[in-house]
mmCIF file of C-alpha atoms and ligand atoms in Angstrom:
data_model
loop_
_atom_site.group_PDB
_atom_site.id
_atom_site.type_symbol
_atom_site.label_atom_id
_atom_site.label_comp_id
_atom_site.label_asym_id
_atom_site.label_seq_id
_atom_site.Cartn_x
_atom_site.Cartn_y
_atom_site.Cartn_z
ATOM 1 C CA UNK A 85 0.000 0.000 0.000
ATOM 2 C CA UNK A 86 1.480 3.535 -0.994
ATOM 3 C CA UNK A 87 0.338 5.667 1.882
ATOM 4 C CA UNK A 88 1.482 8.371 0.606
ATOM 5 C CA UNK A 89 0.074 8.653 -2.590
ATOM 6 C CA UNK A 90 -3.764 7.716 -0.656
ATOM 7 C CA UNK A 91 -2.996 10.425 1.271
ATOM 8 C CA UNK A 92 -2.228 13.136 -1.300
ATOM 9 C CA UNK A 93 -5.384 11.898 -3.489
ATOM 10 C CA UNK A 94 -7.658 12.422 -0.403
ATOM 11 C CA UNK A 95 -6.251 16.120 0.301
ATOM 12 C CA UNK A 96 -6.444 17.048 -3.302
ATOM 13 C CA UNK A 97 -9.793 15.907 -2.962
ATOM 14 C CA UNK A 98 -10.894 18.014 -0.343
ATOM 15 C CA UNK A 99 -8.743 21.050 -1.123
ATOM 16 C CA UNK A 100 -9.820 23.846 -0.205
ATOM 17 C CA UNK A 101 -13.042 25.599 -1.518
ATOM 18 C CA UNK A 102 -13.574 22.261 -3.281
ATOM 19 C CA UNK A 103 -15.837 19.708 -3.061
ATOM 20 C CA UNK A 104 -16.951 16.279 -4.867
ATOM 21 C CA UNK A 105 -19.620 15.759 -7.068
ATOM 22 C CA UNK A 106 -22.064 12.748 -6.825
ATOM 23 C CA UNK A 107 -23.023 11.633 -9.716
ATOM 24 C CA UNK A 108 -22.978 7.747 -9.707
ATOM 25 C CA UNK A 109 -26.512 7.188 -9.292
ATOM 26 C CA UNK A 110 -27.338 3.382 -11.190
ATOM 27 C CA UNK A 111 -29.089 3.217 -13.896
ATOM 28 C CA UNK A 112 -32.190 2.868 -12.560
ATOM 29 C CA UNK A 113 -32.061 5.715 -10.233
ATOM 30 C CA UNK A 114 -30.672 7.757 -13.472
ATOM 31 C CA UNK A 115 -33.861 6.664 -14.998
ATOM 32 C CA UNK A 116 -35.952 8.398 -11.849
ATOM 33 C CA UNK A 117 -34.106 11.275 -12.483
ATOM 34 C CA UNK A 118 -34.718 11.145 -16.309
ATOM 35 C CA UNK A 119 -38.002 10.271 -15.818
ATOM 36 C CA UNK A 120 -38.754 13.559 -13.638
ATOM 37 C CA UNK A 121 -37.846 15.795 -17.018
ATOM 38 C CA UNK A 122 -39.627 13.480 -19.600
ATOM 39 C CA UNK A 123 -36.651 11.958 -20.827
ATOM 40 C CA UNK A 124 -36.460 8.273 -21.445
ATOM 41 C CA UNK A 125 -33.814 6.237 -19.581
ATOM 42 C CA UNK A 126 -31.262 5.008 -22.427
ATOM 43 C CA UNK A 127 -27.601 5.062 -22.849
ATOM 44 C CA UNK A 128 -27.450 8.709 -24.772
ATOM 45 C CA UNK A 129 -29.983 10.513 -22.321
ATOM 46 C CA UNK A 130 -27.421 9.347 -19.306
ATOM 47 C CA UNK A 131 -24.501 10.127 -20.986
ATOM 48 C CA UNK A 132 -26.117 13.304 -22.274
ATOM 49 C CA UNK A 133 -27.326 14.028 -18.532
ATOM 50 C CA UNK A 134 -23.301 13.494 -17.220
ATOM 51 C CA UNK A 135 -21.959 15.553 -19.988
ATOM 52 C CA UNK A 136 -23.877 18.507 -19.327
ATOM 53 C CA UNK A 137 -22.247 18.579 -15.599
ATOM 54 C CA UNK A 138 -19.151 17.510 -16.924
ATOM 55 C CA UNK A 139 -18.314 20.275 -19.473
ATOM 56 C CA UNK A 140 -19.488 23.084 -17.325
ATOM 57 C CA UNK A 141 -17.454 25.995 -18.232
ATOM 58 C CA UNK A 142 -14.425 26.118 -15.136
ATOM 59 C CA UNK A 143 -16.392 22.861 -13.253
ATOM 60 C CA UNK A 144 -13.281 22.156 -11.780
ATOM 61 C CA UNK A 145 -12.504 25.632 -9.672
ATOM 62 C CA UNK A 146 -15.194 23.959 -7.763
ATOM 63 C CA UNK A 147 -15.014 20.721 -7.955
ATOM 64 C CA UNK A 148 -12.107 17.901 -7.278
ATOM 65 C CA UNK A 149 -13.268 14.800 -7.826
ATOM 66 C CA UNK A 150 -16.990 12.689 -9.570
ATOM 67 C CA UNK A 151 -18.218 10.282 -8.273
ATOM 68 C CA UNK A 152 -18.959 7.932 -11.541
ATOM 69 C CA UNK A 153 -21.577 4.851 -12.093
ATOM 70 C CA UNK A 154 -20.047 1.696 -13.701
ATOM 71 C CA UNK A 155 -21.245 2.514 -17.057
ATOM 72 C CA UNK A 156 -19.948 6.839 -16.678
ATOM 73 C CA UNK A 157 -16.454 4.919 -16.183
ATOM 74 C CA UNK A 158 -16.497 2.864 -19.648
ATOM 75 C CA UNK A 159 -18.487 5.240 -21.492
ATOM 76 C CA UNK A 160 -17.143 8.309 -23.874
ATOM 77 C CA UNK A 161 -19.075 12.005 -24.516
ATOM 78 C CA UNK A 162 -20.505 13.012 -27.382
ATOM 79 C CA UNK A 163 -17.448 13.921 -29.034
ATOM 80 C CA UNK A 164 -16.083 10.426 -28.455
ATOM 81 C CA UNK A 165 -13.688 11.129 -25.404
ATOM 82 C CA UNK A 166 -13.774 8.484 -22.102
ATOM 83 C CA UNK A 167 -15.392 10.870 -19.591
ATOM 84 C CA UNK A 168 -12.603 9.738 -17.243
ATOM 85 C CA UNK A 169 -9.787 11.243 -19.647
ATOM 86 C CA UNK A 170 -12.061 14.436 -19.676
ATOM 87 C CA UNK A 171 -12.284 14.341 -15.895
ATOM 88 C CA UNK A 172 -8.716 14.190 -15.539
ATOM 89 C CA UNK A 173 -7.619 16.469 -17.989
ATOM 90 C CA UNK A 174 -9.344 19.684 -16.185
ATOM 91 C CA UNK A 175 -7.552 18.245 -12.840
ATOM 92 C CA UNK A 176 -11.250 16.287 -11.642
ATOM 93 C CA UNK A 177 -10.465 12.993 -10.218
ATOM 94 C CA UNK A 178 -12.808 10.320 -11.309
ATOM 95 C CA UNK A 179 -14.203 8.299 -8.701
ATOM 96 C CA UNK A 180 -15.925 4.881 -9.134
ATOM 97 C CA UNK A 181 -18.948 3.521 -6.815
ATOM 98 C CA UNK A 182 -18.320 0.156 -5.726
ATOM 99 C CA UNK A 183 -20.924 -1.314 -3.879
ATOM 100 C CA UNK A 184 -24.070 -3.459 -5.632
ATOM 101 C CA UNK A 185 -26.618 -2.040 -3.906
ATOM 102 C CA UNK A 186 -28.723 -3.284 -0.519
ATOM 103 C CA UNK A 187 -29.687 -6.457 0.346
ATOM 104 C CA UNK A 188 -32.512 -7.045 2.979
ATOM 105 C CA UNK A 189 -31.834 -8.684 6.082
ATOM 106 C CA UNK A 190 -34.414 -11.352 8.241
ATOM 107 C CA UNK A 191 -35.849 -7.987 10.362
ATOM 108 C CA UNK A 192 -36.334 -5.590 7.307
ATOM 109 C CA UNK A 193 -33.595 -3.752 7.303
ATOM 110 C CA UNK A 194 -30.679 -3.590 4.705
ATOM 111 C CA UNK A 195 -26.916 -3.985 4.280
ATOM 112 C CA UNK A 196 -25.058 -3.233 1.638
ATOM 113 C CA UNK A 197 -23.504 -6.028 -0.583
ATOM 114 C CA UNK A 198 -20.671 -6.410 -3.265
ATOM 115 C CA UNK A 199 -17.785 -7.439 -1.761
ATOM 116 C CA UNK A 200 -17.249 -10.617 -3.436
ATOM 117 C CA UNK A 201 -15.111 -9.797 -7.033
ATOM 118 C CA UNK A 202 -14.418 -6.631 -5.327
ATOM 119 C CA UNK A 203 -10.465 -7.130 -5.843
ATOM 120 C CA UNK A 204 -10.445 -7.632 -9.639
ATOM 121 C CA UNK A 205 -13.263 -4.998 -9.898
ATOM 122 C CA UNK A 206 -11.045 -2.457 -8.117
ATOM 123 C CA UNK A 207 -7.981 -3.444 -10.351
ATOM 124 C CA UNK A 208 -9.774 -2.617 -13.637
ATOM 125 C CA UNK A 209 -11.601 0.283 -12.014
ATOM 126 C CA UNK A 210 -8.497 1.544 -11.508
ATOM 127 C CA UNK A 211 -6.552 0.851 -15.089
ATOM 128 C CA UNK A 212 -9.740 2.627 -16.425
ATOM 129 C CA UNK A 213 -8.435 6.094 -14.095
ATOM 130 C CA UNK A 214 -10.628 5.825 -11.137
ATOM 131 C CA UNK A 215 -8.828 6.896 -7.973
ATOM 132 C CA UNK A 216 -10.965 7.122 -5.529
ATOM 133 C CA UNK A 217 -14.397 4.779 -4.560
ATOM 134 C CA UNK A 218 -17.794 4.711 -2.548
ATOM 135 C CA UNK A 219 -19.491 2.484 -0.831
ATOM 136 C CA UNK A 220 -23.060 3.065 0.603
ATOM 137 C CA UNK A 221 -24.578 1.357 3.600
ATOM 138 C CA UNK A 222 -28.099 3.010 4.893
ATOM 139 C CA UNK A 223 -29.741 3.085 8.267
ATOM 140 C CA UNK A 224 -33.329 3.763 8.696
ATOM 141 C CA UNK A 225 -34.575 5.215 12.071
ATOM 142 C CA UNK A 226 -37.452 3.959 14.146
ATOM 143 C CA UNK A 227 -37.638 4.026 18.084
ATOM 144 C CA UNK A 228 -35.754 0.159 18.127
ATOM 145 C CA UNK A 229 -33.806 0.635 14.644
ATOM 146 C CA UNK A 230 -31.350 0.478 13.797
ATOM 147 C CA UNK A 231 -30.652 -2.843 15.212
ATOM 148 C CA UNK A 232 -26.765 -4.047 16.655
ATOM 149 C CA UNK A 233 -26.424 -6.408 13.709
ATOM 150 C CA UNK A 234 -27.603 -3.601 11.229
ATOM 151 C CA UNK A 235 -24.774 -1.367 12.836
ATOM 152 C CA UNK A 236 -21.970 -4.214 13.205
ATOM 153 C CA UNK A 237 -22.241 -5.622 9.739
ATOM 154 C CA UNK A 238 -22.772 -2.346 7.920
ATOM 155 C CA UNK A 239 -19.394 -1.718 9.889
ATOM 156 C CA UNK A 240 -17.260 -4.802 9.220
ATOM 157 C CA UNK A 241 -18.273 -4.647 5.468
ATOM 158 C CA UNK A 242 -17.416 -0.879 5.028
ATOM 159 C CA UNK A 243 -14.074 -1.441 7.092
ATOM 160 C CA UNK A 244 -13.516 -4.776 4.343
ATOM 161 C CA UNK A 245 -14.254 -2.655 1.787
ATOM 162 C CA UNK A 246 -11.861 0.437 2.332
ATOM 163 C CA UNK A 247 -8.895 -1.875 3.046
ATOM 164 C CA UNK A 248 -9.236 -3.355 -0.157
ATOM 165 C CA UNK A 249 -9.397 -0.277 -1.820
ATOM 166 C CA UNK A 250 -6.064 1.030 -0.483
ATOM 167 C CA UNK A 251 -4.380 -2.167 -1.202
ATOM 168 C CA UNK A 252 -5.517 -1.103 -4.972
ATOM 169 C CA UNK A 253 -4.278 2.482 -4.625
ATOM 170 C CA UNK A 254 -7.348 3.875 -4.407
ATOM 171 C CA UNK A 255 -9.020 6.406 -2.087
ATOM 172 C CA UNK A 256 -12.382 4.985 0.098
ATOM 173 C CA UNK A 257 -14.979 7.161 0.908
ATOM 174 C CA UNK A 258 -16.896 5.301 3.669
ATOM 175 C CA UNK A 259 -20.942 6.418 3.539
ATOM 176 C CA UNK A 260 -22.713 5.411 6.588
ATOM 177 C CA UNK A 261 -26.321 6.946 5.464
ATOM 178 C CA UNK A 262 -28.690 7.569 7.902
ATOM 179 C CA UNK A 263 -32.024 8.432 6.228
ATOM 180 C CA UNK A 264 -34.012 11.451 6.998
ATOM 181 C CA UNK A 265 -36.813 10.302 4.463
ATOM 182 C CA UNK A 266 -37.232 6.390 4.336
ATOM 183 C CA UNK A 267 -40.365 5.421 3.441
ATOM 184 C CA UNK A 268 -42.370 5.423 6.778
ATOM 185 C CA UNK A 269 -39.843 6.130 8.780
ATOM 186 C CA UNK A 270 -39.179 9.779 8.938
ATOM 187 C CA UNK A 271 -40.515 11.148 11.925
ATOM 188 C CA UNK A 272 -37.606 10.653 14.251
ATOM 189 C CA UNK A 273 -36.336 14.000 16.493
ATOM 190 C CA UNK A 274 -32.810 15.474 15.791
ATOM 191 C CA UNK A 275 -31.948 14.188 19.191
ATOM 192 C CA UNK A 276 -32.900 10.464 18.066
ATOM 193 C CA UNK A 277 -30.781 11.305 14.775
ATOM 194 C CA UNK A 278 -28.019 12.418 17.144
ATOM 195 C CA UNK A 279 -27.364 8.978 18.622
ATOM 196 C CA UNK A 280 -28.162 6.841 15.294
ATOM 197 C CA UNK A 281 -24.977 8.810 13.664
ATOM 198 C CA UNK A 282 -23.281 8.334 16.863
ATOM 199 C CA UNK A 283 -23.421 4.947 16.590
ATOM 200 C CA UNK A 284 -23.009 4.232 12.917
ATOM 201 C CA UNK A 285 -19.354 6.601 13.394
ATOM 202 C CA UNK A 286 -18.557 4.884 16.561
ATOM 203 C CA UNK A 287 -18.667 1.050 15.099
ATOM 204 C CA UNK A 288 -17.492 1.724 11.658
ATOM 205 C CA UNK A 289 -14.271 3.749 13.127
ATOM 206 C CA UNK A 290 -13.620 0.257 15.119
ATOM 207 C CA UNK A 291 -14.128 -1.811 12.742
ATOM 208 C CA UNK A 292 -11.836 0.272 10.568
ATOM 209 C CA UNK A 293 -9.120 0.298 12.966
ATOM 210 C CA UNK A 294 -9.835 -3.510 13.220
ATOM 211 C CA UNK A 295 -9.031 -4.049 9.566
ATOM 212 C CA UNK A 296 -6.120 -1.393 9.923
ATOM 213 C CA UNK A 297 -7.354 0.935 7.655
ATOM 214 C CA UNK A 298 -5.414 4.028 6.879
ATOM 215 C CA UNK A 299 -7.195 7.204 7.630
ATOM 216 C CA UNK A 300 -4.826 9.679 6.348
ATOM 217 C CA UNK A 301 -6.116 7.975 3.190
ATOM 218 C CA UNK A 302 -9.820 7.764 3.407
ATOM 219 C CA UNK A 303 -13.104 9.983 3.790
ATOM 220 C CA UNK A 304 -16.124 10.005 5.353
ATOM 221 C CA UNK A 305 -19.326 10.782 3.884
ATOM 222 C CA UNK A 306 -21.458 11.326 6.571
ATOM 223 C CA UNK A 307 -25.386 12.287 6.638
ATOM 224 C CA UNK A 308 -25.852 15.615 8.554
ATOM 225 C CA UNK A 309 -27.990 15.122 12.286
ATOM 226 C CA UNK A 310 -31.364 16.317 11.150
ATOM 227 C CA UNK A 311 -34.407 15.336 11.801
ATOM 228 C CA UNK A 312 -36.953 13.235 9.673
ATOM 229 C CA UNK A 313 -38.339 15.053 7.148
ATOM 230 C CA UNK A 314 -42.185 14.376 8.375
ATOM 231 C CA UNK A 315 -41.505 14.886 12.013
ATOM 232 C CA UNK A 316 -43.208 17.646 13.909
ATOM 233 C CA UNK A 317 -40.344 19.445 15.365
ATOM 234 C CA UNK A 318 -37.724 20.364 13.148
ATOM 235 C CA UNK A 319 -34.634 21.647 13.978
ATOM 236 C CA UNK A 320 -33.193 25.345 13.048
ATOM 237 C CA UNK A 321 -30.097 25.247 10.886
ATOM 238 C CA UNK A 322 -28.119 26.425 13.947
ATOM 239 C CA UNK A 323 -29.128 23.280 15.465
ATOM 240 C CA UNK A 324 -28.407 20.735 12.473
ATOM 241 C CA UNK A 325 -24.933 22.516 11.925
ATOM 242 C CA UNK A 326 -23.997 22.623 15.853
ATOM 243 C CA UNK A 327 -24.763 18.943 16.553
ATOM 244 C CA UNK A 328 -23.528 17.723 13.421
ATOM 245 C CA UNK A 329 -20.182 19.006 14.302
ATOM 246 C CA UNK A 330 -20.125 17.962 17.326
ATOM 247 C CA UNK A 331 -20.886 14.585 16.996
ATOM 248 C CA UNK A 332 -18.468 14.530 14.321
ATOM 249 C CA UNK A 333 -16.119 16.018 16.448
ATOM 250 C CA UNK A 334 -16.687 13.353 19.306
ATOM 251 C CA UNK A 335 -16.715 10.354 16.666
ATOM 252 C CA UNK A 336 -14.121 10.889 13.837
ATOM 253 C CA UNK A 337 -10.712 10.520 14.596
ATOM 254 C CA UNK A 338 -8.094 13.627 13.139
ATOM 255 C CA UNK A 339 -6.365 11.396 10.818
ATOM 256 C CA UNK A 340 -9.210 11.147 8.925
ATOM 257 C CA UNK A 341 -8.402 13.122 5.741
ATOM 258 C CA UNK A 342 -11.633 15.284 5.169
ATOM 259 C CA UNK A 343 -15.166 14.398 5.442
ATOM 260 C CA UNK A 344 -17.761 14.617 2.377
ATOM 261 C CA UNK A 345 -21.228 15.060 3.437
ATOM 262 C CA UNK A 346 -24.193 13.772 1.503
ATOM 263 C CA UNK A 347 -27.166 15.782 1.067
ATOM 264 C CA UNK A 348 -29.787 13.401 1.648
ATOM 265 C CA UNK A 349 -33.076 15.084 0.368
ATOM 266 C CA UNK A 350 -32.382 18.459 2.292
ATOM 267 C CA UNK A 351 -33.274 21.117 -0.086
ATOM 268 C CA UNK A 352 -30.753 22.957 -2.643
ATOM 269 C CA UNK A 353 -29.921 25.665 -0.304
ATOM 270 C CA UNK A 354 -30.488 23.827 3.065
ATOM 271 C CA UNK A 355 -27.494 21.711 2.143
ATOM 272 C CA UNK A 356 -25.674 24.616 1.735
ATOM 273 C CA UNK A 357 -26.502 26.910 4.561
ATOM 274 C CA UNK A 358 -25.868 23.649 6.989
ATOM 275 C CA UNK A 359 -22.503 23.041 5.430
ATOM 276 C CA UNK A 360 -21.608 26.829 5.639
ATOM 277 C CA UNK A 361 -22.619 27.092 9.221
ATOM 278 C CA UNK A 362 -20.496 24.031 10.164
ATOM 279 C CA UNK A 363 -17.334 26.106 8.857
ATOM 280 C CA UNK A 364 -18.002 29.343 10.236
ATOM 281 C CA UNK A 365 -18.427 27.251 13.844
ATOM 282 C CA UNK A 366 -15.581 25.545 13.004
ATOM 283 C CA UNK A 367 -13.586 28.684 11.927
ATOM 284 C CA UNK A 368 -10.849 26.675 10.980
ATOM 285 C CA UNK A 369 -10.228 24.642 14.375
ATOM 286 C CA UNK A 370 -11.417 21.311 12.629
ATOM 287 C CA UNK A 371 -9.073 18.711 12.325
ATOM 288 C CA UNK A 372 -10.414 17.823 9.144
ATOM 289 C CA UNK A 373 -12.098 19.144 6.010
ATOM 290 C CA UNK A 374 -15.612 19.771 5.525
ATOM 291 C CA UNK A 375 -17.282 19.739 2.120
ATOM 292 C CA UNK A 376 -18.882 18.456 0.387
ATOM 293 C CA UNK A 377 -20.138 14.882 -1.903
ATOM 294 C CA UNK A 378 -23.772 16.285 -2.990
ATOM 295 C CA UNK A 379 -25.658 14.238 -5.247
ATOM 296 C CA UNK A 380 -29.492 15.871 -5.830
ATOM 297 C CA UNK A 381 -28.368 19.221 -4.164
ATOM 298 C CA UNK A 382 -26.200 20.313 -6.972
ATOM 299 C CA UNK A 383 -27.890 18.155 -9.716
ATOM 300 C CA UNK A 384 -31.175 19.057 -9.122
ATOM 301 C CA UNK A 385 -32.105 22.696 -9.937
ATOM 302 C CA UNK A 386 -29.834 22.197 -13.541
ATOM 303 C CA UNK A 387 -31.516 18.830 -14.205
ATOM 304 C CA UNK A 388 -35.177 20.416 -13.925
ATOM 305 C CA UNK A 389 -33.838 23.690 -16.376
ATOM 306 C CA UNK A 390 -32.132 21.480 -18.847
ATOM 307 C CA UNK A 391 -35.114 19.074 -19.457
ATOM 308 C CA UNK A 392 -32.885 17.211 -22.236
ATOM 309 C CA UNK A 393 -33.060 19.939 -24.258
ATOM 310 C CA UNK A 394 -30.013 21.726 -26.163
ATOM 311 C CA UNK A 395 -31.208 25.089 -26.317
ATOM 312 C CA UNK A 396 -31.308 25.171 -22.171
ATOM 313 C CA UNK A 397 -28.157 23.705 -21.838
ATOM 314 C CA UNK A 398 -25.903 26.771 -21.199
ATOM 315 C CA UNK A 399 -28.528 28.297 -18.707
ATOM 316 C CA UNK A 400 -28.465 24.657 -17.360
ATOM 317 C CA UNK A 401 -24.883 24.599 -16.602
ATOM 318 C CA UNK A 402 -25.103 28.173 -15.254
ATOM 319 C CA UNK A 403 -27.353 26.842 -12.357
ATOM 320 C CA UNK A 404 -25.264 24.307 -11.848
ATOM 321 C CA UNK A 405 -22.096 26.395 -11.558
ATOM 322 C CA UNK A 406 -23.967 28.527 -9.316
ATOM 323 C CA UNK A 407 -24.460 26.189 -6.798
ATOM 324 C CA UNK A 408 -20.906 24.162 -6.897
ATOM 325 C CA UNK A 409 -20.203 28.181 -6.418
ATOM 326 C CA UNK A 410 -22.284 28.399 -2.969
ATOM 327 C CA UNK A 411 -21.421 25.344 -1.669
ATOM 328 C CA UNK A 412 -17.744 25.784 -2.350
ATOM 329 C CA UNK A 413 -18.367 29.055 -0.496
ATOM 330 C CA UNK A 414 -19.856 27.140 1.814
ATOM 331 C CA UNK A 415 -17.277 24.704 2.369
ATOM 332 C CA UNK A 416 -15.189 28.079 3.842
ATOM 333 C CA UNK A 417 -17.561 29.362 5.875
ATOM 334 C CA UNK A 418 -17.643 32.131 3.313
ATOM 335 C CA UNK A 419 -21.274 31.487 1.822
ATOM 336 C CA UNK A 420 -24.313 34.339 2.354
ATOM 337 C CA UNK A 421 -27.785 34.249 1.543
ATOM 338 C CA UNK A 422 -27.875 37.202 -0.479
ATOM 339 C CA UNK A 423 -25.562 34.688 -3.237
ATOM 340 C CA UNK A 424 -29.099 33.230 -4.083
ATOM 341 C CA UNK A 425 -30.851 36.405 -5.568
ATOM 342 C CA UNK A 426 -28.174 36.715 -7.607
HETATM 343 P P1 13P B 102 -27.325 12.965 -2.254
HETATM 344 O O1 13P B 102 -26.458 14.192 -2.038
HETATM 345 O O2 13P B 102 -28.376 13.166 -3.300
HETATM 346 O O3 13P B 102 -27.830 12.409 -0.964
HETATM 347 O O4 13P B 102 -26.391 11.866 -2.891
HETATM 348 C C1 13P B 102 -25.136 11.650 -2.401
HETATM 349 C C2 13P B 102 -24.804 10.226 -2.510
HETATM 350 O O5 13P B 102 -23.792 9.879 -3.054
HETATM 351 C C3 13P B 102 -25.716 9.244 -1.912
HETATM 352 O O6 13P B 102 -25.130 7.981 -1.926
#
């Protein structure tokens, strides 16, 4: 294992003012997302749909790495050009996700899967540029879940998973989600939140030191400490920034190189203004990084303008730009709400 080269991919990745961009949804949550514009869900419409983020004019002042799908990795633009040679050429790091998805376990809930063939699969992943993987593991929230065994084997697998990514030379982002919006369950309280991210940090950082993971050389994409999106109290954005870093500061070791946070189905600008206030609490006194990995909250707004068509796609971009802007802003405590009139 070269630490040293993990280590300098996982700063570059959370350099300052920069963040990563999430865009490895499979191809049948690509099709959801096609699907919400009218577009069908074939092979051009999601590489059309990636090459619109892609090519943004100066993308990369804002952000360092993309998160790809399988078929983003193998796949070239419209002008015949592997998106990862694109990526890399403007200084983006491609990223690959790794895991296959959830499988359900006897009580309901779900742990993630795809760790068999993960060796060879990292191998190739990384002869075809990828530096840097995910891996997803999900807890839903009701008053008894999640259970121990939902905790410990989400744990062990994401620990198995990251040490066989830095044996390949490439950079693990470990992403315990815990869902604000699950179906049915999404009425917890921020404080209930609180301990369920607790506890999913807590287990996965021993089972990580278990493996003998190096966490100079990996992130953590962790879901902010909010509460469900249908319960009655919700908390103010002082709130969900304060206790997020604090339980992040009373669960995440220093070594660790940054952390990434998802946004989870918090609006555009929520994710933004949470992620801002974290820094400006902070004000530089955390021992790592925090940006961001956002998936729907930078996607969304230019996905909904662009609607397939050519004619929006500069004004697409533009709202795209604009909020890789704020939440780059954000990620140095530098972000206002007057950004958004503009
Ligand atoms: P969201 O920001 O849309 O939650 O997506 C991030 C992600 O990678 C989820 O796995």
């Amino acid at each position: 294992m070269n630490t040293s080269e993990l280590a300098k991919i996982a700063s570059k990745l959370v350099a300052k003012g920069k963040g990563i961009l999430a865009a490895d949804e499979s191809t049948s949550t690509a099709g959801k997302r096609l699907e919400s514009i009218g577009l069908e869900n074939n092979e051009k419409n999601r590489r059309d749909m990636r090459e619109m983020f892609f090519t943004s004019k100066d993308v990369e002042e804002f952000i360092s790495g993309v998160i790809l799908y399988d078929e983003t990795l193998r796949q070239n633009s419209s002008h015949d050009v592997p998106f990862s040679s694109m990526l890399t050429e403007k200084g983006i790091i491609p990223g690959i996700k790794v895991d296959e998805g959830l499988e359900e376990t006897s009580n309901g809930e779900k742990v993630t899967k795809g760790l068999e063939n993960l060796s060879p699969r990292l191998e190739e992943y990384y002869n075809l540029g990828a530096r840097f993987a995910k891996w997803r593991a999900v807890y839903s929230i009701t008053d008894t879940l999640p259970s121990e065994n939902c905790y410990a084997e989400n744990a062990k697998r994401l620990a198995k998973y990251a040490k066989l990514c830095q044996e390949a030379g490439i950079v693990p982002i470990v992403e315990p989600e815990v869902l604000m919006d699950d179906a049915n369950r999404n009425t917890h309280s921020l404080e209930r939140a609180d301990e369920v991210v607790r506890t999913a940090h807590t287990h996965l950082f021993n089972a990580l030191k278990e493996e003998g993971v190096y966490l100079e050389g990996l992130l953590l994409k962790p879901s902010m400490v909010i509460a469900g999106k249908n319960a009655e109290v919700q908390a103010t954005e002082d709130q969900v920034a304060s206790w997020t870093y604090k339980a992040l500061l009373d669960t995440v070791p220093e070594e660790v190189a940054g952390v990434v946070f998802l946004s989870g189905g918090q609006s555009d600008e929520q994710a933004t203004i949470h992620l801002d206030k974290m820094n400006k609490i902070a004000a530089g006194n955390n021992p790592w990084a925090l940006t961001f990995s956002y998936g729907r909250a930078l996607q969304g707004a230019a996905l909904s303008t662009w609607k397939g068509q050519q004619i929006n796609l500069a004004t697409a971009q533009s709202v795209f730009m604009h909020r890789a802007k704020c939440n780059s802003l954000a990620a140095k405590g530098e972000y206002s709400k007057e950004l958004e009139a503009a």
